[in-house]
Amino acid sequence: MAEFNGFPRQYVTFFNQLEKNNSKEWFMKHREDYDEFVLHPAREFVIEMGKKLRKIAPEVNAIPKINKSLFKIDRDVRFSKDKSPYKTYMGIWLWEGERKRMESSGFYLHVENKNLLIGVGIKMFPKPLLDRYRRAVVDKKLGAALKSAVKKITDKGYLLDGKHYKKVPRGCDAEHPNAKYLLYNGLTARVEGKVPDAFFSGALIDYAYSHYKNMLHLHRWLKNVLNE
């Protein structure tokens, strides 16, 4: 497979048009554009990004396939009022460890509406991992490590996401110094902004890697906790 040289400008054009014509009929007529301008460069990105990330995340999974490192473009509309059949972005996910891909902390990237989002973490803890996370939050050593990791990334301007509950869950200590983290049902850090020129060149690898490296403290804390 060819070396990654960035996403083509047609990537943005394709999704802009899809947003205006979100139907199966339109998508099937432009399926070749999706394959050429979205799927192919996304696969190349996953391969090159995987090589780079192994310097700091040796067990990273970089599998350039749909439902692995590439999210499918089809939307799950079963419980949504919006019945548009397709997403208007390509989600890219490289996860670390032996757990299932969505039960692991990892590295994420997507572009939508002229914005690039780069993030790390785990979006939602399944029940067994949620219990493990909560125990870690109030553990003396692991809780202190979490506060340190969050401070290091937020001091650099990254945003923390995952807060879900309005009250500390029943059975948890609402007076604990780390109680605010018990309101989370997932834990991620992200940076988001206008699509940089780097997106359209091979420089995207180093650009994304620099952000992943800056947010690595949170990823490593999660990996340590989830794999205990």
PDB file of C-alpha atoms in Angstrom:
ATOM      1  CA  MET A   1       0.000   0.000   0.000  1.00  0.00           C
ATOM      2  CA  ALA A   2       1.196   3.465  -0.875  1.00  0.00           C
ATOM      3  CA  GLU A   3       2.624   5.828   1.734  1.00  0.00           C
ATOM      4  CA  PHE A   4       0.110   8.174   3.343  1.00  0.00           C
ATOM      5  CA  ASN A   5       0.218  11.588   1.653  1.00  0.00           C
ATOM      6  CA  GLY A   6      -2.745  13.222   3.337  1.00  0.00           C
ATOM      7  CA  PHE A   7      -6.465  13.270   2.648  1.00  0.00           C
ATOM      8  CA  PRO A   8      -7.463  14.757  -0.715  1.00  0.00           C
ATOM      9  CA  ARG A   9      -9.487  17.965  -0.876  1.00  0.00           C
ATOM     10  CA  GLN A  10     -12.270  15.846  -2.345  1.00  0.00           C
ATOM     11  CA  TYR A  11     -12.687  14.243   1.098  1.00  0.00           C
ATOM     12  CA  VAL A  12     -14.271  17.455   2.377  1.00  0.00           C
ATOM     13  CA  THR A  13     -16.244  17.964  -0.832  1.00  0.00           C
ATOM     14  CA  PHE A  14     -17.682  14.455  -0.657  1.00  0.00           C
ATOM     15  CA  PHE A  15     -19.004  14.881   2.874  1.00  0.00           C
ATOM     16  CA  ASN A  16     -20.327  18.373   2.172  1.00  0.00           C
ATOM     17  CA  GLN A  17     -22.338  16.931  -0.697  1.00  0.00           C
ATOM     18  CA  LEU A  18     -23.433  13.933   1.354  1.00  0.00           C
ATOM     19  CA  GLU A  19     -24.759  16.256   4.045  1.00  0.00           C
ATOM     20  CA  LYS A  20     -26.997  17.905   1.449  1.00  0.00           C
ATOM     21  CA  ASN A  21     -27.975  14.642  -0.246  1.00  0.00           C
ATOM     22  CA  ASN A  22     -28.088  12.113   2.566  1.00  0.00           C
ATOM     23  CA  SER A  23     -29.865   9.260   0.816  1.00  0.00           C
ATOM     24  CA  LYS A  24     -29.011   5.740  -0.251  1.00  0.00           C
ATOM     25  CA  GLU A  25     -29.671   6.632  -3.884  1.00  0.00           C
ATOM     26  CA  TRP A  26     -27.151   9.491  -3.861  1.00  0.00           C
ATOM     27  CA  PHE A  27     -24.550   7.518  -1.933  1.00  0.00           C
ATOM     28  CA  MET A  28     -24.689   4.542  -4.290  1.00  0.00           C
ATOM     29  CA  LYS A  29     -24.194   6.876  -7.267  1.00  0.00           C
ATOM     30  CA  HIS A  30     -21.095   8.302  -5.569  1.00  0.00           C
ATOM     31  CA  ARG A  31     -19.797   5.110  -4.011  1.00  0.00           C
ATOM     32  CA  GLU A  32     -16.605   5.266  -6.064  1.00  0.00           C
ATOM     33  CA  ASP A  33     -15.892   8.755  -4.707  1.00  0.00           C
ATOM     34  CA  TYR A  34     -16.299   7.418  -1.165  1.00  0.00           C
ATOM     35  CA  ASP A  35     -13.898   4.559  -1.886  1.00  0.00           C
ATOM     36  CA  GLU A  36     -11.290   6.790  -3.544  1.00  0.00           C
ATOM     37  CA  PHE A  37     -11.401   9.982  -1.499  1.00  0.00           C
ATOM     38  CA  VAL A  38     -12.379   8.665   1.945  1.00  0.00           C
ATOM     39  CA  LEU A  39     -11.835   4.954   2.444  1.00  0.00           C
ATOM     40  CA  HIS A  40      -8.518   4.558   0.633  1.00  0.00           C
ATOM     41  CA  PRO A  41      -6.643   7.455   2.326  1.00  0.00           C
ATOM     42  CA  ALA A  42      -8.198   6.518   5.682  1.00  0.00           C
ATOM     43  CA  ARG A  43      -6.701   3.039   5.382  1.00  0.00           C
ATOM     44  CA  GLU A  44      -3.304   4.518   4.545  1.00  0.00           C
ATOM     45  CA  PHE A  45      -3.570   6.851   7.549  1.00  0.00           C
ATOM     46  CA  VAL A  46      -4.315   3.956   9.898  1.00  0.00           C
ATOM     47  CA  ILE A  47      -1.274   2.013   8.721  1.00  0.00           C
ATOM     48  CA  GLU A  48       1.145   4.946   9.002  1.00  0.00           C
ATOM     49  CA  MET A  49      -0.355   6.210  12.261  1.00  0.00           C
ATOM     50  CA  GLY A  50      -0.095   2.742  13.736  1.00  0.00           C
ATOM     51  CA  LYS A  51       3.625   2.613  12.965  1.00  0.00           C
ATOM     52  CA  LYS A  52       4.143   6.001  14.594  1.00  0.00           C
ATOM     53  CA  LEU A  53       2.027   5.288  17.679  1.00  0.00           C
ATOM     54  CA  ARG A  54       3.882   2.093  18.503  1.00  0.00           C
ATOM     55  CA  LYS A  55       6.697   4.317  19.793  1.00  0.00           C
ATOM     56  CA  ILE A  56       4.470   5.371  22.696  1.00  0.00           C
ATOM     57  CA  ALA A  57       1.732   2.723  22.637  1.00  0.00           C
ATOM     58  CA  PRO A  58       3.453  -0.571  21.759  1.00  0.00           C
ATOM     59  CA  GLU A  59       0.268  -2.657  21.845  1.00  0.00           C
ATOM     60  CA  VAL A  60      -1.783  -0.352  19.608  1.00  0.00           C
ATOM     61  CA  ASN A  61      -4.179  -1.995  17.170  1.00  0.00           C
ATOM     62  CA  ALA A  62      -4.142  -0.339  13.756  1.00  0.00           C
ATOM     63  CA  ILE A  63      -6.371  -2.443  11.521  1.00  0.00           C
ATOM     64  CA  PRO A  64      -7.403  -0.659   8.295  1.00  0.00           C
ATOM     65  CA  LYS A  65     -10.804  -2.316   7.991  1.00  0.00           C
ATOM     66  CA  ILE A  66     -14.407  -1.272   8.578  1.00  0.00           C
ATOM     67  CA  ASN A  67     -15.544  -2.100  12.127  1.00  0.00           C
ATOM     68  CA  LYS A  68     -11.919  -2.204  13.217  1.00  0.00           C
ATOM     69  CA  SER A  69      -9.936   1.048  12.913  1.00  0.00           C
ATOM     70  CA  LEU A  70     -12.484   2.507  10.505  1.00  0.00           C
ATOM     71  CA  PHE A  71     -16.061   3.124  11.604  1.00  0.00           C
ATOM     72  CA  LYS A  72     -18.785   2.226   9.139  1.00  0.00           C
ATOM     73  CA  ILE A  73     -20.459   5.156   7.432  1.00  0.00           C
ATOM     74  CA  ASP A  74     -23.962   3.782   7.989  1.00  0.00           C
ATOM     75  CA  ARG A  75     -25.848   5.349  10.898  1.00  0.00           C
ATOM     76  CA  ASP A  76     -27.790   3.337  13.450  1.00  0.00           C
ATOM     77  CA  VAL A  77     -31.194   5.013  13.108  1.00  0.00           C
ATOM     78  CA  ARG A  78     -33.223   2.574  15.221  1.00  0.00           C
ATOM     79  CA  PHE A  79     -33.580   4.931  18.171  1.00  0.00           C
ATOM     80  CA  SER A  80     -33.031   8.255  16.416  1.00  0.00           C
ATOM     81  CA  LYS A  81     -35.529  10.796  15.147  1.00  0.00           C
ATOM     82  CA  ASP A  82     -33.002  11.634  12.425  1.00  0.00           C
ATOM     83  CA  LYS A  83     -33.369   8.858   9.859  1.00  0.00           C
ATOM     84  CA  SER A  84     -30.519  10.054   7.615  1.00  0.00           C
ATOM     85  CA  PRO A  85     -28.808   6.811   6.603  1.00  0.00           C
ATOM     86  CA  TYR A  86     -25.183   8.012   6.588  1.00  0.00           C
ATOM     87  CA  LYS A  87     -22.705   9.743   8.869  1.00  0.00           C
ATOM     88  CA  THR A  88     -21.100  12.862   7.450  1.00  0.00           C
ATOM     89  CA  TYR A  89     -17.593  11.954   8.596  1.00  0.00           C
ATOM     90  CA  MET A  90     -15.182   9.018   8.777  1.00  0.00           C
ATOM     91  CA  GLY A  91     -14.281   8.029  12.325  1.00  0.00           C
ATOM     92  CA  ILE A  92     -10.791   6.563  12.771  1.00  0.00           C
ATOM     93  CA  TRP A  93      -9.905   4.580  15.893  1.00  0.00           C
ATOM     94  CA  LEU A  94      -6.644   2.950  16.990  1.00  0.00           C
ATOM     95  CA  TRP A  95      -6.976   1.200  20.334  1.00  0.00           C
ATOM     96  CA  GLU A  96      -4.399  -0.333  22.628  1.00  0.00           C
ATOM     97  CA  GLY A  97      -4.555  -3.677  24.390  1.00  0.00           C
ATOM     98  CA  GLU A  98      -6.254  -7.030  24.040  1.00  0.00           C
ATOM     99  CA  ARG A  99      -9.782  -5.949  24.979  1.00  0.00           C
ATOM    100  CA  LYS A 100     -12.489  -5.395  22.388  1.00  0.00           C
ATOM    101  CA  ARG A 101     -11.910  -2.197  20.470  1.00  0.00           C
ATOM    102  CA  MET A 102     -14.698  -0.217  22.171  1.00  0.00           C
ATOM    103  CA  GLU A 103     -13.736  -1.536  25.608  1.00  0.00           C
ATOM    104  CA  SER A 104     -10.202  -0.172  25.290  1.00  0.00           C
ATOM    105  CA  SER A 105      -8.611   3.229  25.526  1.00  0.00           C
ATOM    106  CA  GLY A 106      -7.281   4.486  22.245  1.00  0.00           C
ATOM    107  CA  PHE A 107      -6.667   7.277  19.763  1.00  0.00           C
ATOM    108  CA  TYR A 108      -9.405   8.890  17.683  1.00  0.00           C
ATOM    109  CA  LEU A 109      -9.672  11.294  14.734  1.00  0.00           C
ATOM    110  CA  HIS A 110     -12.404  12.637  12.506  1.00  0.00           C
ATOM    111  CA  VAL A 111     -13.289  15.674  10.396  1.00  0.00           C
ATOM    112  CA  GLU A 112     -16.840  17.022  10.236  1.00  0.00           C
ATOM    113  CA  ASN A 113     -18.248  20.418   9.276  1.00  0.00           C
ATOM    114  CA  LYS A 114     -14.766  21.827   8.578  1.00  0.00           C
ATOM    115  CA  ASN A 115     -13.570  20.861  12.085  1.00  0.00           C
ATOM    116  CA  LEU A 116     -10.896  18.339  13.000  1.00  0.00           C
ATOM    117  CA  LEU A 117     -11.322  16.432  16.257  1.00  0.00           C
ATOM    118  CA  ILE A 118      -8.432  14.501  17.804  1.00  0.00           C
ATOM    119  CA  GLY A 119      -8.927  12.627  21.045  1.00  0.00           C
ATOM    120  CA  VAL A 120      -7.855   9.818  23.345  1.00  0.00           C
ATOM    121  CA  GLY A 121      -9.615   7.700  25.952  1.00  0.00           C
ATOM    122  CA  ILE A 122     -12.699   5.526  26.132  1.00  0.00           C
ATOM    123  CA  LYS A 123     -16.082   7.002  25.253  1.00  0.00           C
ATOM    124  CA  MET A 124     -18.268   4.775  27.439  1.00  0.00           C
ATOM    125  CA  PHE A 125     -17.365   2.182  30.041  1.00  0.00           C
ATOM    126  CA  PRO A 126     -19.278  -1.094  29.844  1.00  0.00           C
ATOM    127  CA  LYS A 127     -20.690  -2.055  33.260  1.00  0.00           C
ATOM    128  CA  PRO A 128     -17.785  -4.223  34.544  1.00  0.00           C
ATOM    129  CA  LEU A 129     -15.254  -1.576  33.485  1.00  0.00           C
ATOM    130  CA  LEU A 130     -17.362   1.231  34.932  1.00  0.00           C
ATOM    131  CA  ASP A 131     -17.197  -0.479  38.319  1.00  0.00           C
ATOM    132  CA  ARG A 132     -13.434  -0.897  37.944  1.00  0.00           C
ATOM    133  CA  TYR A 133     -13.067   2.754  36.947  1.00  0.00           C
ATOM    134  CA  ARG A 134     -14.994   3.926  40.008  1.00  0.00           C
ATOM    135  CA  ARG A 135     -12.846   1.846  42.323  1.00  0.00           C
ATOM    136  CA  ALA A 136      -9.745   3.363  40.738  1.00  0.00           C
ATOM    137  CA  VAL A 137     -11.079   6.917  41.115  1.00  0.00           C
ATOM    138  CA  VAL A 138     -11.302   6.552  44.898  1.00  0.00           C
ATOM    139  CA  ASP A 139      -8.147   4.439  45.269  1.00  0.00           C
ATOM    140  CA  LYS A 140      -5.447   6.439  47.022  1.00  0.00           C
ATOM    141  CA  LYS A 141      -2.680   5.739  44.519  1.00  0.00           C
ATOM    142  CA  LEU A 142      -4.705   5.449  41.307  1.00  0.00           C
ATOM    143  CA  GLY A 143      -6.919   8.392  42.238  1.00  0.00           C
ATOM    144  CA  ALA A 144      -3.894  10.609  42.739  1.00  0.00           C
ATOM    145  CA  ALA A 145      -2.495   9.435  39.391  1.00  0.00           C
ATOM    146  CA  LEU A 146      -5.772  10.351  37.685  1.00  0.00           C
ATOM    147  CA  LYS A 147      -5.738  13.878  39.091  1.00  0.00           C
ATOM    148  CA  SER A 148      -2.144  14.266  37.944  1.00  0.00           C
ATOM    149  CA  ALA A 149      -2.917  12.985  34.431  1.00  0.00           C
ATOM    150  CA  VAL A 150      -5.942  15.272  34.061  1.00  0.00           C
ATOM    151  CA  LYS A 151      -3.968  18.303  35.246  1.00  0.00           C
ATOM    152  CA  LYS A 152      -1.153  17.619  32.793  1.00  0.00           C
ATOM    153  CA  ILE A 153      -3.467  17.515  29.801  1.00  0.00           C
ATOM    154  CA  THR A 154      -5.866  20.285  30.796  1.00  0.00           C
ATOM    155  CA  ASP A 155      -2.919  22.582  31.549  1.00  0.00           C
ATOM    156  CA  LYS A 156      -2.043  22.184  27.866  1.00  0.00           C
ATOM    157  CA  GLY A 157      -5.520  23.254  26.812  1.00  0.00           C
ATOM    158  CA  TYR A 158      -7.130  19.890  26.133  1.00  0.00           C
ATOM    159  CA  LEU A 159     -10.756  19.339  27.104  1.00  0.00           C
ATOM    160  CA  LEU A 160     -12.027  16.506  29.284  1.00  0.00           C
ATOM    161  CA  ASP A 161     -15.271  14.761  28.315  1.00  0.00           C
ATOM    162  CA  GLY A 162     -17.436  11.987  29.679  1.00  0.00           C
ATOM    163  CA  LYS A 163     -19.394  13.630  32.493  1.00  0.00           C
ATOM    164  CA  HIS A 164     -22.822  12.020  32.475  1.00  0.00           C
ATOM    165  CA  TYR A 165     -24.442  11.831  35.916  1.00  0.00           C
ATOM    166  CA  LYS A 166     -25.850  14.749  37.878  1.00  0.00           C
ATOM    167  CA  LYS A 167     -25.284  13.030  41.214  1.00  0.00           C
ATOM    168  CA  VAL A 168     -22.617  10.691  42.525  1.00  0.00           C
ATOM    169  CA  PRO A 169     -23.926   7.146  41.960  1.00  0.00           C
ATOM    170  CA  ARG A 170     -25.513   5.329  44.887  1.00  0.00           C
ATOM    171  CA  GLY A 171     -22.984   3.512  47.013  1.00  0.00           C
ATOM    172  CA  CYS A 172     -20.164   5.922  46.122  1.00  0.00           C
ATOM    173  CA  ASP A 173     -18.669   8.498  48.481  1.00  0.00           C
ATOM    174  CA  ALA A 174     -19.984  11.933  47.485  1.00  0.00           C
ATOM    175  CA  GLU A 175     -17.482  13.571  49.857  1.00  0.00           C
ATOM    176  CA  HIS A 176     -14.416  11.935  48.341  1.00  0.00           C
ATOM    177  CA  PRO A 177     -11.843  14.426  46.944  1.00  0.00           C
ATOM    178  CA  ASN A 178     -12.202  12.735  43.538  1.00  0.00           C
ATOM    179  CA  ALA A 179     -16.014  12.573  43.672  1.00  0.00           C
ATOM    180  CA  LYS A 180     -16.434  14.699  40.534  1.00  0.00           C
ATOM    181  CA  TYR A 181     -14.863  11.927  38.454  1.00  0.00           C
ATOM    182  CA  LEU A 182     -17.567   9.543  39.689  1.00  0.00           C
ATOM    183  CA  LEU A 183     -20.001  11.550  37.548  1.00  0.00           C
ATOM    184  CA  TYR A 184     -18.297  10.209  34.395  1.00  0.00           C
ATOM    185  CA  ASN A 185     -19.431   7.126  32.465  1.00  0.00           C
ATOM    186  CA  GLY A 186     -16.567   7.450  30.000  1.00  0.00           C
ATOM    187  CA  LEU A 187     -13.347   9.443  30.021  1.00  0.00           C
ATOM    188  CA  THR A 188     -11.813  11.174  27.026  1.00  0.00           C
ATOM    189  CA  ALA A 189      -9.622  14.149  26.227  1.00  0.00           C
ATOM    190  CA  ARG A 190      -9.851  16.070  22.981  1.00  0.00           C
ATOM    191  CA  VAL A 191      -8.779  19.017  20.926  1.00  0.00           C
ATOM    192  CA  GLU A 192     -10.989  20.415  18.201  1.00  0.00           C
ATOM    193  CA  GLY A 193     -10.561  23.180  15.663  1.00  0.00           C
ATOM    194  CA  LYS A 194     -10.531  24.244  12.047  1.00  0.00           C
ATOM    195  CA  VAL A 195      -9.122  21.668   9.650  1.00  0.00           C
ATOM    196  CA  PRO A 196      -5.385  22.467   9.314  1.00  0.00           C
ATOM    197  CA  ASP A 197      -3.477  22.381   6.051  1.00  0.00           C
ATOM    198  CA  ALA A 198      -1.659  19.350   7.454  1.00  0.00           C
ATOM    199  CA  PHE A 199      -4.825  17.295   6.952  1.00  0.00           C
ATOM    200  CA  PHE A 200      -4.188  17.393   3.211  1.00  0.00           C
ATOM    201  CA  SER A 201      -0.598  16.174   3.381  1.00  0.00           C
ATOM    202  CA  GLY A 202       1.554  13.528   4.987  1.00  0.00           C
ATOM    203  CA  ALA A 203       2.242  16.054   7.755  1.00  0.00           C
ATOM    204  CA  LEU A 204      -1.044  14.938   9.344  1.00  0.00           C
ATOM    205  CA  ILE A 205       0.759  11.956  10.875  1.00  0.00           C
ATOM    206  CA  ASP A 206       3.135  14.143  12.911  1.00  0.00           C
ATOM    207  CA  TYR A 207       0.356  16.660  13.618  1.00  0.00           C
ATOM    208  CA  ALA A 208      -1.978  14.064  15.106  1.00  0.00           C
ATOM    209  CA  TYR A 209       0.855  12.236  16.847  1.00  0.00           C
ATOM    210  CA  SER A 210       1.924  15.381  18.693  1.00  0.00           C
ATOM    211  CA  HIS A 211      -1.589  15.719  20.140  1.00  0.00           C
ATOM    212  CA  TYR A 212      -1.823  12.036  20.998  1.00  0.00           C
ATOM    213  CA  LYS A 213       1.497  12.288  22.795  1.00  0.00           C
ATOM    214  CA  ASN A 214       0.318  15.338  24.764  1.00  0.00           C
ATOM    215  CA  MET A 215      -2.773  13.415  25.913  1.00  0.00           C
ATOM    216  CA  LEU A 216      -0.903  10.182  26.573  1.00  0.00           C
ATOM    217  CA  HIS A 217      -1.033  10.530  30.372  1.00  0.00           C
ATOM    218  CA  LEU A 218      -4.800   9.947  30.356  1.00  0.00           C
ATOM    219  CA  HIS A 219      -4.595   7.057  27.908  1.00  0.00           C
ATOM    220  CA  ARG A 220      -1.964   5.285  29.980  1.00  0.00           C
ATOM    221  CA  TRP A 221      -3.929   5.762  33.185  1.00  0.00           C
ATOM    222  CA  LEU A 222      -6.999   4.223  31.573  1.00  0.00           C
ATOM    223  CA  LYS A 223      -5.036   1.358  30.036  1.00  0.00           C
ATOM    224  CA  ASN A 224      -3.478   0.603  33.414  1.00  0.00           C
ATOM    225  CA  VAL A 225      -6.847   0.626  35.189  1.00  0.00           C
ATOM    226  CA  LEU A 226      -8.839  -1.295  32.578  1.00  0.00           C
ATOM    227  CA  ASN A 227      -6.233  -4.022  32.212  1.00  0.00           C
ATOM    228  CA  GLU A 228      -5.575  -4.582  35.926  1.00  0.00           C
TER     229      GLU A 228
END
